[in-house]
Each structure stands twice: as structure tokens, then as C-alpha cells.
mmCIF file of N, CA, C and O in Angstrom:
data_model
loop_
_atom_site.group_PDB
_atom_site.id
_atom_site.type_symbol
_atom_site.label_atom_id
_atom_site.label_comp_id
_atom_site.label_asym_id
_atom_site.label_seq_id
_atom_site.Cartn_x
_atom_site.Cartn_y
_atom_site.Cartn_z
ATOM 1 N N MET A 19 9.569 11.025 -1.551
ATOM 2 C CA MET A 19 9.399 8.924 -1.490
ATOM 3 C C MET A 19 11.039 9.162 -1.466
ATOM 4 O O MET A 19 11.585 9.436 -2.578
ATOM 5 N N GLY A 20 11.651 8.467 -0.680
ATOM 6 C CA GLY A 20 13.282 8.261 -1.232
ATOM 7 C C GLY A 20 13.224 7.262 -1.968
ATOM 8 O O GLY A 20 12.495 5.961 -2.304
ATOM 9 N N ARG A 21 14.672 6.166 -2.042
ATOM 10 C CA ARG A 21 14.961 5.272 -3.085
ATOM 11 C C ARG A 21 14.980 4.592 -1.771
ATOM 12 O O ARG A 21 15.530 3.273 -2.470
ATOM 13 N N GLU A 22 15.267 4.473 -1.258
ATOM 14 C CA GLU A 22 14.977 2.841 0.377
ATOM 15 C C GLU A 22 14.078 2.288 0.516
ATOM 16 O O GLU A 22 12.954 2.830 1.030
ATOM 17 N N ALA A 23 14.534 1.210 1.194
ATOM 18 C CA ALA A 23 13.193 0.837 1.482
ATOM 19 C C ALA A 23 13.367 -0.355 2.526
ATOM 20 O O ALA A 23 14.848 -1.097 2.112
ATOM 21 N N ASP A 24 12.724 -1.420 3.292
ATOM 22 C CA ASP A 24 13.413 -2.195 3.936
ATOM 23 C C ASP A 24 13.787 -3.572 3.069
ATOM 24 O O ASP A 24 14.265 -4.356 3.466
ATOM 25 N N THR A 25 12.397 -3.781 2.793
ATOM 26 C CA THR A 25 12.245 -5.231 1.451
ATOM 27 C C THR A 25 12.256 -4.622 0.273
ATOM 28 O O THR A 25 11.688 -3.897 -0.147
ATOM 29 N N VAL A 26 12.871 -5.370 -0.567
ATOM 30 C CA VAL A 26 13.047 -5.236 -1.981
ATOM 31 C C VAL A 26 13.115 -6.752 -2.685
ATOM 32 O O VAL A 26 13.447 -7.425 -2.039
ATOM 33 N N HIS A 27 11.949 -6.655 -3.385
ATOM 34 C CA HIS A 27 11.601 -8.189 -5.050
ATOM 35 C C HIS A 27 12.574 -8.229 -5.569
ATOM 36 O O HIS A 27 11.855 -6.871 -6.220
ATOM 37 N N THR A 28 12.892 -9.437 -6.431
ATOM 38 C CA THR A 28 13.252 -9.407 -7.188
ATOM 39 C C THR A 28 12.598 -10.233 -8.292
ATOM 40 O O THR A 28 12.764 -10.501 -9.557
ATOM 41 N N ASP A 29 12.014 -11.584 -7.473
ATOM 42 C CA ASP A 29 11.456 -12.542 -8.426
ATOM 43 C C ASP A 29 10.044 -12.248 -8.809
ATOM 44 O O ASP A 29 9.024 -11.406 -8.200
ATOM 45 N N PRO A 30 9.739 -12.653 -9.737
ATOM 46 C CA PRO A 30 8.432 -12.241 -10.334
ATOM 47 C C PRO A 30 7.240 -12.649 -10.018
ATOM 48 O O PRO A 30 6.197 -11.907 -9.902
ATOM 49 N N GLY A 31 7.179 -13.077 -9.065
ATOM 50 C CA GLY A 31 5.571 -14.441 -8.098
ATOM 51 C C GLY A 31 5.505 -13.160 -7.561
ATOM 52 O O GLY A 31 4.579 -12.231 -7.387
ATOM 53 N N SER A 32 6.601 -11.805 -6.613
ATOM 54 C CA SER A 32 6.505 -11.129 -5.434
ATOM 55 C C SER A 32 6.159 -10.099 -6.647
ATOM 56 O O SER A 32 5.317 -9.533 -5.774
ATOM 57 N N ILE A 33 6.537 -10.109 -7.265
ATOM 58 C CA ILE A 33 6.522 -8.545 -8.006
ATOM 59 C C ILE A 33 4.898 -8.815 -8.784
ATOM 60 O O ILE A 33 4.156 -7.109 -8.697
ATOM 61 N N GLN A 34 4.546 -9.373 -8.755
ATOM 62 C CA GLN A 34 3.058 -10.106 -9.664
ATOM 63 C C GLN A 34 2.516 -9.143 -8.382
ATOM 64 O O GLN A 34 0.833 -8.636 -7.910
ATOM 65 N N ARG A 35 1.815 -9.748 -7.231
ATOM 66 C CA ARG A 35 1.609 -9.743 -6.168
ATOM 67 C C ARG A 35 1.266 -8.622 -5.810
ATOM 68 O O ARG A 35 0.400 -7.767 -5.335
ATOM 69 N N LEU A 36 2.490 -7.849 -5.707
ATOM 70 C CA LEU A 36 2.816 -6.205 -5.049
ATOM 71 C C LEU A 36 1.775 -5.260 -6.477
ATOM 72 O O LEU A 36 0.815 -4.492 -5.828
ATOM 73 N N GLN A 37 1.595 -5.861 -7.846
ATOM 74 C CA GLN A 37 0.981 -5.258 -8.805
ATOM 75 C C GLN A 37 -0.703 -5.206 -8.941
ATOM 76 O O GLN A 37 -1.187 -4.830 -8.918
ATOM 77 N N ALA A 38 -0.986 -6.789 -8.554
ATOM 78 C CA ALA A 38 -2.572 -7.021 -7.885
ATOM 79 C C ALA A 38 -2.565 -5.991 -6.366
ATOM 80 O O ALA A 38 -3.522 -6.040 -6.794
ATOM 81 N N LEU A 39 -1.898 -5.665 -5.813
ATOM 82 C CA LEU A 39 -1.852 -5.168 -4.862
ATOM 83 C C LEU A 39 -2.893 -3.694 -5.055
ATOM 84 O O LEU A 39 -3.917 -3.014 -4.643
ATOM 85 N N VAL A 40 -1.912 -3.221 -5.960
ATOM 86 C CA VAL A 40 -2.073 -1.546 -6.752
ATOM 87 C C VAL A 40 -2.636 -1.898 -6.973
ATOM 88 O O VAL A 40 -4.103 -1.011 -7.022
ATOM 89 N N GLY A 41 -3.711 -2.281 -7.704
ATOM 90 C CA GLY A 41 -5.266 -2.617 -8.313
ATOM 91 C C GLY A 41 -6.231 -2.815 -7.221
ATOM 92 O O GLY A 41 -7.663 -2.034 -7.712
ATOM 93 N N GLU A 42 -5.661 -3.083 -6.612
ATOM 94 C CA GLU A 42 -6.979 -3.244 -5.022
ATOM 95 C C GLU A 42 -7.090 -1.900 -4.119
ATOM 96 O O GLU A 42 -8.196 -1.813 -3.309
ATOM 97 N N LEU A 43 -6.117 -1.198 -4.379
ATOM 98 C CA LEU A 43 -5.580 0.089 -3.291
ATOM 99 C C LEU A 43 -6.397 1.203 -4.100
ATOM 100 O O LEU A 43 -4.940 1.946 -4.521
ATOM 101 N N ARG A 44 -7.384 1.437 -4.660
ATOM 102 C CA ARG A 44 -8.120 2.246 -5.439
ATOM 103 C C ARG A 44 -8.165 3.631 -5.138
ATOM 104 O O ARG A 44 -8.289 4.097 -3.632
ATOM 105 N N ASP A 45 -7.563 4.845 -5.625
ATOM 106 C CA ASP A 45 -7.824 6.039 -4.963
ATOM 107 C C ASP A 45 -9.301 6.611 -4.079
ATOM 108 O O ASP A 45 -10.404 6.833 -4.918
ATOM 109 N N ASN A 46 -9.276 7.121 -2.624
ATOM 110 C CA ASN A 46 -10.415 7.116 -2.242
ATOM 111 C C ASN A 46 -10.760 6.047 -1.606
ATOM 112 O O ASN A 46 -12.098 6.499 -1.247
ATOM 113 N N ALA A 47 -10.898 4.959 -1.830
ATOM 114 C CA ALA A 47 -11.104 3.553 -1.070
ATOM 115 C C ALA A 47 -11.035 3.654 0.543
ATOM 116 O O ALA A 47 -9.697 3.497 0.418
ATOM 117 N N LYS A 48 -11.753 3.383 1.257
ATOM 118 C CA LYS A 48 -12.235 3.123 2.228
ATOM 119 C C LYS A 48 -11.660 1.333 2.633
ATOM 120 O O LYS A 48 -12.186 0.875 2.119
ATOM 121 N N VAL A 49 -10.313 1.312 2.967
ATOM 122 C CA VAL A 49 -9.759 -0.103 3.596
ATOM 123 C C VAL A 49 -9.742 -0.413 4.826
ATOM 124 O O VAL A 49 -8.676 0.784 5.258
ATOM 125 N N ARG A 50 -9.342 -1.329 4.766
ATOM 126 C CA ARG A 50 -8.952 -2.059 5.970
ATOM 127 C C ARG A 50 -7.859 -3.237 5.566
ATOM 128 O O ARG A 50 -7.772 -4.191 4.732
ATOM 129 N N VAL A 51 -6.708 -2.768 6.014
ATOM 130 C CA VAL A 51 -5.101 -3.610 5.075
ATOM 131 C C VAL A 51 -4.815 -4.339 6.864
ATOM 132 O O VAL A 51 -4.617 -3.576 7.759
ATOM 133 N N HIS A 52 -4.792 -5.593 6.592
ATOM 134 C CA HIS A 52 -4.267 -6.479 7.363
ATOM 135 C C HIS A 52 -2.592 -6.766 6.435
ATOM 136 O O HIS A 52 -2.666 -7.100 5.735
ATOM 137 N N LEU A 53 -1.686 -6.895 8.132
ATOM 138 C CA LEU A 53 -0.383 -7.016 7.578
ATOM 139 C C LEU A 53 -0.235 -8.406 7.955
ATOM 140 O O LEU A 53 -1.008 -8.725 9.084
ATOM 141 N N ARG A 54 0.928 -8.329 7.014
ATOM 142 C CA ARG A 54 1.901 -9.977 7.858
ATOM 143 C C ARG A 54 2.326 -10.036 9.434
ATOM 144 O O ARG A 54 2.339 -10.878 9.567
ATOM 145 N N ASP A 55 2.034 -9.087 9.810
ATOM 146 C CA ASP A 55 2.945 -9.019 11.499
ATOM 147 C C ASP A 55 1.478 -9.536 12.238
ATOM 148 O O ASP A 55 1.570 -9.676 13.778
ATOM 149 N N GLY A 56 0.213 -9.679 11.668
ATOM 150 C CA GLY A 56 -1.002 -9.657 12.768
ATOM 151 C C GLY A 56 -2.255 -8.704 12.809
ATOM 152 O O GLY A 56 -3.002 -8.430 13.124
ATOM 153 N N SER A 57 -1.619 -7.574 12.898
ATOM 154 C CA SER A 57 -1.785 -6.233 12.730
ATOM 155 C C SER A 57 -2.903 -5.783 11.700
ATOM 156 O O SER A 57 -2.780 -6.593 10.764
ATOM 157 N N SER A 58 -3.796 -4.977 11.514
ATOM 158 C CA SER A 58 -4.603 -3.412 10.486
ATOM 159 C C SER A 58 -4.268 -2.417 11.136
ATOM 160 O O SER A 58 -4.393 -1.958 11.943
ATOM 161 N N MET A 59 -4.928 -1.756 9.429
ATOM 162 C CA MET A 59 -5.092 -0.191 9.655
ATOM 163 C C MET A 59 -6.173 -0.086 8.575
ATOM 164 O O MET A 59 -6.143 -0.791 8.109
ATOM 165 N N THR A 60 -6.530 1.014 9.220
ATOM 166 C CA THR A 60 -7.715 1.086 8.788
ATOM 167 C C THR A 60 -7.627 2.138 8.557
ATOM 168 O O THR A 60 -7.252 3.734 8.391
ATOM 169 N N GLY A 61 -7.964 2.893 6.913
ATOM 170 C CA GLY A 61 -7.955 4.493 6.424
ATOM 171 C C GLY A 61 -8.277 5.122 4.578
ATOM 172 O O GLY A 61 -8.996 3.338 4.096
ATOM 173 N N ILE A 62 -8.360 5.752 4.511
ATOM 174 C CA ILE A 62 -8.543 5.779 3.354
ATOM 175 C C ILE A 62 -7.029 6.151 2.444
ATOM 176 O O ILE A 62 -6.164 6.881 2.628
ATOM 177 N N VAL A 63 -7.649 5.300 0.825
ATOM 178 C CA VAL A 63 -6.646 5.796 -0.075
ATOM 179 C C VAL A 63 -6.477 6.916 -0.327
ATOM 180 O O VAL A 63 -7.004 7.329 -1.671
ATOM 181 N N ALA A 64 -4.795 7.253 -0.185
ATOM 182 C CA ALA A 64 -4.851 9.243 -0.629
ATOM 183 C C ALA A 64 -4.125 9.256 -1.639
ATOM 184 O O ALA A 64 -4.924 10.176 -2.928
ATOM 185 N N VAL A 65 -3.477 8.456 -2.283
ATOM 186 C CA VAL A 65 -3.164 8.168 -3.498
ATOM 187 C C VAL A 65 -3.019 6.769 -4.167
ATOM 188 O O VAL A 65 -2.083 5.704 -3.338
ATOM 189 N N VAL A 66 -3.151 6.349 -5.152
ATOM 190 C CA VAL A 66 -3.142 5.417 -5.724
ATOM 191 C C VAL A 66 -1.423 4.892 -6.102
ATOM 192 O O VAL A 66 -0.757 5.368 -6.461
ATOM 193 N N PRO A 67 -1.392 3.783 -4.921
ATOM 194 C CA PRO A 67 0.090 3.088 -5.179
ATOM 195 C C PRO A 67 0.732 2.598 -6.400
ATOM 196 O O PRO A 67 0.256 2.239 -6.951
ATOM 197 N N THR A 68 2.230 2.977 -6.915
ATOM 198 C CA THR A 68 2.726 2.360 -7.881
ATOM 199 C C THR A 68 4.008 1.079 -7.142
ATOM 200 O O THR A 68 4.874 1.531 -6.312
ATOM 201 N N VAL A 69 4.481 0.360 -8.125
ATOM 202 C CA VAL A 69 5.220 0.093 -7.330
ATOM 203 C C VAL A 69 6.756 0.523 -8.408
ATOM 204 O O VAL A 69 6.013 1.022 -9.271
ATOM 205 N N GLN A 70 7.713 -0.175 -8.051
ATOM 206 C CA GLN A 70 9.130 1.508 -8.712
ATOM 207 C C GLN A 70 9.801 0.510 -7.310
ATOM 208 O O GLN A 70 9.585 0.079 -6.797
ATOM 209 N N SER A 71 11.080 1.277 -8.569
ATOM 210 C CA SER A 71 12.518 0.671 -7.572
ATOM 211 C C SER A 71 12.862 1.234 -6.520
ATOM 212 O O SER A 71 12.923 2.630 -6.309
ATOM 213 N N PHE A 72 13.639 0.324 -5.895
ATOM 214 C CA PHE A 72 14.141 0.741 -4.728
ATOM 215 C C PHE A 72 15.266 -0.038 -3.823
ATOM 216 O O PHE A 72 15.589 -0.836 -4.637
ATOM 217 N N VAL A 73 15.782 0.356 -2.683
ATOM 218 C CA VAL A 73 17.191 -0.339 -2.861
ATOM 219 C C VAL A 73 17.096 -0.445 -1.308
ATOM 220 O O VAL A 73 16.394 0.230 -0.744
ATOM 221 N N ASP A 74 17.590 -1.747 -0.584
ATOM 222 C CA ASP A 74 17.449 -2.340 0.309
ATOM 223 C C ASP A 74 18.906 -1.889 1.317
ATOM 224 O O ASP A 74 19.740 -0.849 0.256
ATOM 225 N N ALA A 75 19.097 -1.845 2.409
ATOM 226 C CA ALA A 75 20.244 -1.694 3.094
ATOM 227 C C ALA A 75 21.749 -2.218 1.990
ATOM 228 O O ALA A 75 22.413 -1.402 3.190
ATOM 229 N N HIS A 76 21.429 -3.605 1.903
ATOM 230 C CA HIS A 76 22.296 -3.716 1.325
ATOM 231 C C HIS A 76 22.827 -3.512 0.035
ATOM 232 O O HIS A 76 23.849 -4.106 -0.551
ATOM 233 N N GLY A 77 22.008 -2.835 -0.299
ATOM 234 C CA GLY A 77 22.434 -1.668 -1.744
ATOM 235 C C GLY A 77 21.439 -2.970 -3.033
ATOM 236 O O GLY A 77 21.796 -2.963 -4.279
ATOM 237 N N THR A 78 21.057 -3.875 -2.718
ATOM 238 C CA THR A 78 20.358 -4.727 -3.648
ATOM 239 C C THR A 78 19.023 -3.764 -3.954
ATOM 240 O O THR A 78 18.485 -3.058 -3.720
ATOM 241 N N GLU A 79 18.957 -3.810 -5.553
ATOM 242 C CA GLU A 79 17.981 -3.286 -6.663
ATOM 243 C C GLU A 79 16.755 -4.122 -6.001
ATOM 244 O O GLU A 79 17.405 -5.018 -6.822
ATOM 245 N N GLY A 80 15.751 -3.678 -6.265
ATOM 246 C CA GLY A 80 15.226 -4.733 -6.299
ATOM 247 C C GLY A 80 13.335 -3.709 -6.727
ATOM 248 O O GLY A 80 12.871 -2.630 -6.557
ATOM 249 N N ILE A 81 11.935 -3.803 -6.178
ATOM 250 C CA ILE A 81 10.540 -3.860 -6.096
ATOM 251 C C ILE A 81 10.376 -3.244 -5.109
ATOM 252 O O ILE A 81 9.915 -4.674 -4.808
ATOM 253 N N ASN A 82 9.081 -2.754 -4.957
ATOM 254 C CA ASN A 82 8.519 -2.500 -3.730
ATOM 255 C C ASN A 82 7.143 -1.373 -3.918
ATOM 256 O O ASN A 82 7.633 -1.034 -5.091
ATOM 257 N N GLY A 83 6.713 -0.958 -3.561
ATOM 258 C CA GLY A 83 6.024 -0.106 -3.482
ATOM 259 C C GLY A 83 5.272 0.626 -2.011
ATOM 260 O O GLY A 83 5.617 -0.054 -0.693
ATOM 261 N N VAL A 84 4.600 1.800 -1.279
ATOM 262 C CA VAL A 84 4.299 2.376 -0.485
ATOM 263 C C VAL A 84 2.789 2.860 -0.875
ATOM 264 O O VAL A 84 2.603 3.380 -2.338
ATOM 265 N N VAL A 85 1.482 2.925 -0.020
ATOM 266 C CA VAL A 85 0.410 3.294 0.171
ATOM 267 C C VAL A 85 0.380 4.261 1.435
ATOM 268 O O VAL A 85 0.632 3.636 2.474
ATOM 269 N N LYS A 86 -0.592 5.207 0.987
ATOM 270 C CA LYS A 86 -0.061 6.633 1.772
ATOM 271 C C LYS A 86 -1.976 6.299 2.280
ATOM 272 O O LYS A 86 -2.501 6.378 1.334
ATOM 273 N N LEU A 87 -2.318 6.202 3.686
ATOM 274 C CA LEU A 87 -3.559 6.010 3.778
ATOM 275 C C LEU A 87 -3.471 7.514 5.157
ATOM 276 O O LEU A 87 -2.856 8.039 5.714
ATOM 277 N N ILE A 88 -5.012 8.137 4.878
ATOM 278 C CA ILE A 88 -5.491 8.998 5.570
ATOM 279 C C ILE A 88 -6.840 8.808 6.224
ATOM 280 O O ILE A 88 -7.533 7.913 5.417
ATOM 281 N N ASP A 89 -6.972 9.321 7.591
ATOM 282 C CA ASP A 89 -8.495 9.195 7.767
ATOM 283 C C ASP A 89 -9.020 10.345 8.120
ATOM 284 O O ASP A 89 -8.405 11.359 9.043
ATOM 285 N N ASN A 90 -10.272 11.258 7.432
ATOM 286 C CA ASN A 90 -10.776 12.589 7.217
ATOM 287 C C ASN A 90 -11.374 12.558 8.922
ATOM 288 O O ASN A 90 -11.610 13.901 9.528
ATOM 289 N N ASP A 91 -11.511 11.339 9.845
ATOM 290 C CA ASP A 91 -11.907 11.160 11.784
ATOM 291 C C ASP A 91 -10.942 12.088 12.271
ATOM 292 O O ASP A 91 -10.806 12.492 13.583
ATOM 293 N N ARG A 92 -9.400 12.149 11.792
ATOM 294 C CA ARG A 92 -8.295 12.091 12.519
ATOM 295 C C ARG A 92 -7.429 12.993 11.644
ATOM 296 O O ARG A 92 -6.384 11.950 11.199
ATOM 297 N N PRO A 93 -7.788 14.668 11.493
ATOM 298 C CA PRO A 93 -6.618 15.011 10.021
ATOM 299 C C PRO A 93 -5.362 14.884 10.357
ATOM 300 O O PRO A 93 -4.837 15.278 9.434
ATOM 301 N N ASP A 94 -5.106 14.843 11.281
ATOM 302 C CA ASP A 94 -3.177 14.404 12.025
ATOM 303 C C ASP A 94 -2.917 13.211 11.712
ATOM 304 O O ASP A 94 -1.400 12.996 11.647
ATOM 305 N N TRP A 95 -3.684 12.750 11.383
ATOM 306 C CA TRP A 95 -3.316 10.748 10.918
ATOM 307 C C TRP A 95 -2.492 10.583 9.573
ATOM 308 O O TRP A 95 -3.512 11.378 8.997
ATOM 309 N N SER A 96 -1.427 9.456 9.557
ATOM 310 C CA SER A 96 -2.178 9.217 8.322
ATOM 311 C C SER A 96 -0.837 8.171 8.285
ATOM 312 O O SER A 96 0.432 8.296 9.555
ATOM 313 N N ALA A 97 -0.907 7.461 7.000
ATOM 314 C CA ALA A 97 0.279 5.813 7.521
ATOM 315 C C ALA A 97 0.602 5.757 6.359
ATOM 316 O O ALA A 97 0.028 5.694 5.312
ATOM 317 N N MET A 98 1.750 5.008 6.057
ATOM 318 C CA MET A 98 2.969 5.101 4.828
ATOM 319 C C MET A 98 2.667 3.619 4.845
ATOM 320 O O MET A 98 4.080 3.262 5.856
ATOM 321 N N VAL A 99 2.742 2.333 4.482
ATOM 322 C CA VAL A 99 2.327 1.660 4.087
ATOM 323 C C VAL A 99 3.298 0.435 3.560
ATOM 324 O O VAL A 99 2.603 0.758 2.026
ATOM 325 N N SER A 100 4.600 -0.221 3.567
ATOM 326 C CA SER A 100 4.855 -0.850 2.175
ATOM 327 C C SER A 100 3.521 -2.552 1.858
ATOM 328 O O SER A 100 3.573 -2.811 2.353
ATOM 329 N N LEU A 101 3.846 -1.998 0.613
ATOM 330 C CA LEU A 101 2.672 -2.714 -0.061
ATOM 331 C C LEU A 101 3.147 -4.377 0.399
ATOM 332 O O LEU A 101 2.253 -5.627 0.409
ATOM 333 N N ASP A 102 4.315 -4.845 1.191
ATOM 334 C CA ASP A 102 5.112 -6.127 0.788
ATOM 335 C C ASP A 102 4.588 -6.382 2.313
ATOM 336 O O ASP A 102 4.860 -7.783 2.708
ATOM 337 N N THR A 103 4.065 -5.822 3.229
ATOM 338 C CA THR A 103 3.492 -6.022 4.473
ATOM 339 C C THR A 103 2.589 -6.063 4.626
ATOM 340 O O THR A 103 1.686 -6.724 5.650
ATOM 341 N N ILE A 104 1.348 -6.086 3.345
ATOM 342 C CA ILE A 104 0.077 -6.136 3.564
ATOM 343 C C ILE A 104 -0.278 -7.638 2.920
ATOM 344 O O ILE A 104 -0.068 -7.722 1.977
ATOM 345 N N PHE A 105 -0.365 -8.244 3.821
ATOM 346 C CA PHE A 105 -1.141 -9.903 3.651
ATOM 347 C C PHE A 105 -2.089 -9.747 3.382
ATOM 348 O O PHE A 105 -2.871 -10.322 1.872
ATOM 349 N N ARG A 106 -3.459 -8.979 2.925
ATOM 350 C CA ARG A 106 -5.124 -8.654 3.024
ATOM 351 C C ARG A 106 -5.832 -7.177 2.670
ATOM 352 O O ARG A 106 -5.109 -6.839 3.959
ATOM 353 N N VAL A 107 -6.299 -7.170 1.329
ATOM 354 C CA VAL A 107 -7.198 -6.281 1.316
ATOM 355 C C VAL A 107 -8.677 -5.924 2.034
ATOM 356 O O VAL A 107 -8.943 -6.901 1.181
ATOM 357 N N GLU A 108 -9.250 -5.750 2.718
ATOM 358 C CA GLU A 108 -10.237 -5.871 3.230
ATOM 359 C C GLU A 108 -11.044 -4.332 2.789
ATOM 360 O O GLU A 108 -10.864 -3.106 3.026
ATOM 361 N N HIS A 109 -12.575 -4.371 1.775
ATOM 362 C CA HIS A 109 -12.845 -2.577 1.268
ATOM 363 C C HIS A 109 -14.018 -2.572 2.078
ATOM 364 O O HIS A 109 -15.050 -3.512 2.357
ATOM 365 N N LEU A 110 -13.604 -1.652 2.240
ATOM 366 C CA LEU A 110 -14.968 -0.704 3.712
ATOM 367 C C LEU A 110 -16.045 -0.245 2.998
ATOM 368 O O LEU A 110 -17.263 0.383 3.416
ATOM 369 N N ASP A 111 -15.983 0.270 1.417
ATOM 370 C CA ASP A 111 -16.800 0.709 1.023
ATOM 371 C C ASP A 111 -16.822 0.417 -0.185
ATOM 372 O O ASP A 111 -16.797 -0.571 -1.121
ATOM 373 N N SER A 112 -18.055 1.127 -1.593
ATOM 374 C CA SER A 112 -17.712 0.767 -2.920
ATOM 375 C C SER A 112 -17.342 1.668 -3.954
ATOM 376 O O SER A 112 -17.160 0.944 -4.538
ATOM 377 N N VAL A 113 -16.173 1.828 -3.460
ATOM 378 C CA VAL A 113 -14.993 1.974 -4.202
ATOM 379 C C VAL A 113 -14.231 0.852 -5.130
ATOM 380 O O VAL A 113 -13.536 0.936 -4.189
ATOM 381 N N ALA A 114 -14.263 1.403 -6.403
ATOM 382 C CA ALA A 114 -13.474 -0.304 -6.432
ATOM 383 C C ALA A 114 -12.931 0.498 -7.943
ATOM 384 O O ALA A 114 -11.756 0.163 -7.736
ATOM 385 N N TYR A 115 -12.828 1.643 -7.999
ATOM 386 C CA TYR A 115 -12.024 1.554 -9.312
ATOM 387 C C TYR A 115 -11.260 3.477 -8.994
ATOM 388 O O TYR A 115 -11.036 3.783 -9.676
ATOM 389 N N GLY A 116 -12.222 3.773 -7.807
ATOM 390 C CA GLY A 116 -11.582 4.825 -7.317
ATOM 391 C C GLY A 116 -12.473 6.139 -8.231
ATOM 392 O O GLY A 116 -12.898 6.347 -9.008
ATOM 393 N N THR A 117 -11.865 7.659 -7.736
ATOM 394 C CA THR A 117 -12.646 8.951 -7.899
ATOM 395 C C THR A 117 -11.507 9.819 -8.138
ATOM 396 O O THR A 117 -10.157 10.089 -7.004
ATOM 397 N N SER A 118 -11.253 10.844 -8.673
ATOM 398 C CA SER A 118 -10.509 11.845 -9.219
ATOM 399 C C SER A 118 -10.362 12.371 -7.708
ATOM 400 O O SER A 118 -11.303 13.083 -6.943
ATOM 401 N N GLN A 119 -8.794 12.921 -7.185
ATOM 402 C CA GLN A 119 -9.499 14.326 -6.204
ATOM 403 C C GLN A 119 -9.301 14.911 -6.573
ATOM 404 O O GLN A 119 -8.934 16.412 -5.695
ATOM 405 N N THR A 120 -9.784 15.577 -8.092
ATOM 406 C CA THR A 120 -9.367 16.914 -8.228
ATOM 407 C C THR A 120 -9.823 17.304 -8.417
ATOM 408 O O THR A 120 -11.750 16.745 -8.519
#
């Protein structure tokens, strides 16, 4: 993963929201993420995301994160979704804390 992101956040409220999303996106959970642009995506969380430092196109350093979604029914499909584009997470299974993929 590169250190560049379209958007970075520096205010405590936005960073706290990103961290809360990490708690909702557990390893192996099947979710539908509703995005701020009105679209949605359904998949399985491949790896629990983390918030980390990124730099935007203007050189501003801040925080964001990315979650990778996969779909066992579509092996060639995956999506990398920036956490700040997620409006809401809808859980489609009972995975609350995740399970190990090892």
C-alpha cells in the first residue's frame, strides 16, 4: 500500500470516526458498505483495516485507512475502499469479532 491517499484527516473527530469503522470491519465479516456517494459494495473483509499516516496530493500528512473486500463467489474481484468514503457498515453475517485466516 502506498503512502498517498486522495483525502487525509487531521481533526480528532474524523480520526475517531475512522477508528470506530475499524472496529466494525472485522476479519472475515461479510458486510455491505454504504458509501457517501450513495453507492454500496458487498464483500468479505479480507484483512482488518488500520488507520495510518498518508500524504495527500498537496503534501499534507494526515490519517486515513483502507479496507480490502473480497468475494468468494467472484474470485477475480476485490475492492480497496478508503475508510473515509464509508457512510455506514451493514453486517450480513454473525461475525462480530472476526476469525483468524491462518
